[in-house]
Amino acid sequence: MLFRVLIPAAALMLAACSGPAESPAGESVIEVKDAFIIKPAEGRDVAGGGLMAYVTGAPVELVGASTDIADRVELHTMTMEDGVMQMRQVESFTASEGDPIVLQRGGNHLMLFGLDPAMAVGDTVDLSLEFRDSDGTSQTVVTSAEVKGLGD
Ligand SMILES: [Cu+2]
């Protein structure tokens, strides 16, 4: 019984020591999960994407994103105005402890322009995310984003 309790604790400590905690920003540990990019309809090269970004420690802002398969990645909000969905580019999204950045279909999202038409559903691509803390210290997190179909 004791043995079974000790193993996960040791694994947790290892994970904490080898993770992004060693980055220069130090106080903020960022974890990005579930990143995805939607493959646009045939002939179009603009698509949305999403992710979850959790932070432990001081709040951070997501200030930019890039990937090899798109010319440009913007941060967009989506709101309903007079019954019409409106998208707006914003400079950043903030994550604080217990309040992650949630980018998803139908809400705040990533918008990718000039997408490589060769991308295929099921591919995984590197997505590079730039975060900044209140001191202005940057931290780049590279995550793996899954290419999903329009209806997935
Ligand atoms: Cu958008």
XYZ file of C-alpha atoms and ligand atoms in Angstrom:
153
model
C 0.000 0.000 0.000
C 2.783 2.374 1.001
C 4.637 1.440 -2.166
C 1.659 2.325 -4.344
C 1.377 5.755 -2.764
C 5.082 6.543 -3.077
C 5.406 5.899 -6.805
C 3.075 8.625 -8.064
C 4.630 11.158 -5.682
C 8.103 10.424 -7.041
C 6.829 10.676 -10.621
C 5.255 14.021 -9.843
C 8.522 15.392 -8.434
C 10.422 14.244 -11.508
C 7.911 15.930 -13.764
C 8.186 19.175 -11.827
C 11.989 19.150 -12.020
C 12.269 18.446 -15.734
C 9.481 20.744 -16.907
C 9.422 24.390 -17.909
C 10.164 25.435 -14.306
C 13.814 25.844 -15.314
C 12.947 28.603 -17.759
C 14.227 32.151 -17.098
C 10.782 33.428 -16.128
C 10.939 31.084 -13.130
C 7.836 32.188 -11.292
C 5.343 31.090 -13.926
C 5.078 27.509 -15.082
C 2.992 27.239 -18.229
C 1.327 24.100 -19.499
C -0.389 24.013 -22.875
C -2.782 21.204 -23.753
C -5.204 20.101 -26.457
C -3.937 22.419 -29.184
C -5.628 22.016 -32.541
C -5.928 23.623 -35.949
C -8.974 23.176 -38.140
C -8.294 22.241 -41.731
C -10.233 24.762 -43.824
C -12.582 23.892 -46.662
C -10.946 23.135 -50.012
C -9.529 26.241 -51.637
C -9.434 28.324 -48.470
C -6.281 29.105 -46.501
C -7.725 30.682 -43.347
C -8.725 28.617 -40.338
C -9.291 28.682 -36.619
C -7.473 26.864 -33.885
C -7.547 26.431 -30.156
C -5.749 25.302 -27.036
C -5.813 25.317 -23.252
C -3.027 27.191 -21.452
C -2.650 26.718 -17.699
C -0.270 28.629 -15.492
C 1.083 27.894 -12.042
C 2.507 30.919 -10.274
C 2.294 34.478 -11.540
C -0.174 35.311 -14.352
C 1.103 35.355 -17.919
C -0.174 36.754 -21.172
C -0.230 34.902 -24.457
C 1.072 37.566 -26.849
C 1.766 35.668 -30.043
C 1.787 32.388 -31.900
C 3.423 30.972 -34.988
C 3.692 27.740 -36.922
C 5.554 26.578 -40.008
C 2.325 25.746 -41.801
C 0.820 29.255 -41.678
C 2.082 32.686 -42.738
C 0.517 34.403 -39.741
C -1.327 33.523 -36.540
C -3.572 36.055 -34.808
C -5.400 36.034 -31.484
C -9.130 36.614 -31.921
C -12.140 37.092 -29.706
C -15.605 36.093 -30.840
C -18.683 37.850 -29.567
C -22.323 38.019 -30.531
C -23.385 41.534 -31.608
C -26.923 42.165 -32.848
C -27.266 38.495 -33.610
C -24.090 38.416 -35.678
C -20.846 36.691 -34.723
C -18.043 39.242 -34.622
C -14.347 38.367 -34.560
C -11.756 40.836 -33.368
C -8.009 40.658 -33.196
C -6.580 41.275 -29.713
C -3.028 41.787 -28.469
C -3.104 39.139 -25.777
C -5.025 36.696 -23.598
C -4.249 36.319 -19.901
C -3.899 33.103 -17.934
C -3.777 33.080 -14.164
C -3.751 30.237 -11.689
C -7.100 28.463 -11.851
C -8.188 30.602 -14.798
C -6.600 29.162 -17.941
C -6.686 30.592 -21.434
C -9.376 28.686 -23.297
C -9.239 29.033 -27.068
C -11.911 27.038 -28.876
C -14.479 26.933 -31.664
C -17.180 29.538 -31.125
C -15.169 31.471 -28.549
C -11.788 33.128 -28.238
C -9.550 31.419 -30.761
C -6.395 31.385 -32.833
C -6.805 32.526 -36.437
C -4.328 31.199 -38.956
C -3.720 32.829 -42.324
C -1.905 31.523 -45.379
C -2.181 27.893 -44.382
C -0.244 25.215 -46.207
C -2.836 23.360 -48.325
C -0.890 20.130 -47.831
C -1.943 19.906 -44.182
C -4.071 16.825 -43.591
C -6.555 15.880 -40.911
C -4.740 13.813 -38.305
C -1.364 15.537 -38.827
C 0.352 17.078 -35.842
C 2.238 20.323 -36.285
C 4.422 22.375 -33.970
C 2.768 25.498 -32.655
C 5.059 28.012 -30.998
C 3.460 30.228 -28.350
C 4.981 33.346 -26.842
C 3.995 34.216 -23.289
C 4.997 37.257 -21.276
C 4.820 37.818 -17.544
C 4.249 41.137 -15.767
C 8.009 41.827 -15.737
C 8.053 41.597 -19.505
C 9.982 38.328 -19.433
C 9.168 36.140 -22.412
C 8.691 32.419 -22.349
C 8.206 30.407 -25.533
C 6.253 27.177 -25.310
C 6.207 24.823 -28.284
C 3.222 22.530 -28.334
C 1.936 19.916 -30.699
C -1.302 20.852 -32.466
C -3.565 18.283 -34.097
C -5.099 19.073 -37.468
C -8.829 18.455 -37.216
C -11.575 18.380 -39.817
C -14.266 21.062 -40.005
C -16.867 18.855 -38.379
C -14.684 17.077 -35.798
Cu -11.024 34.685 -36.044
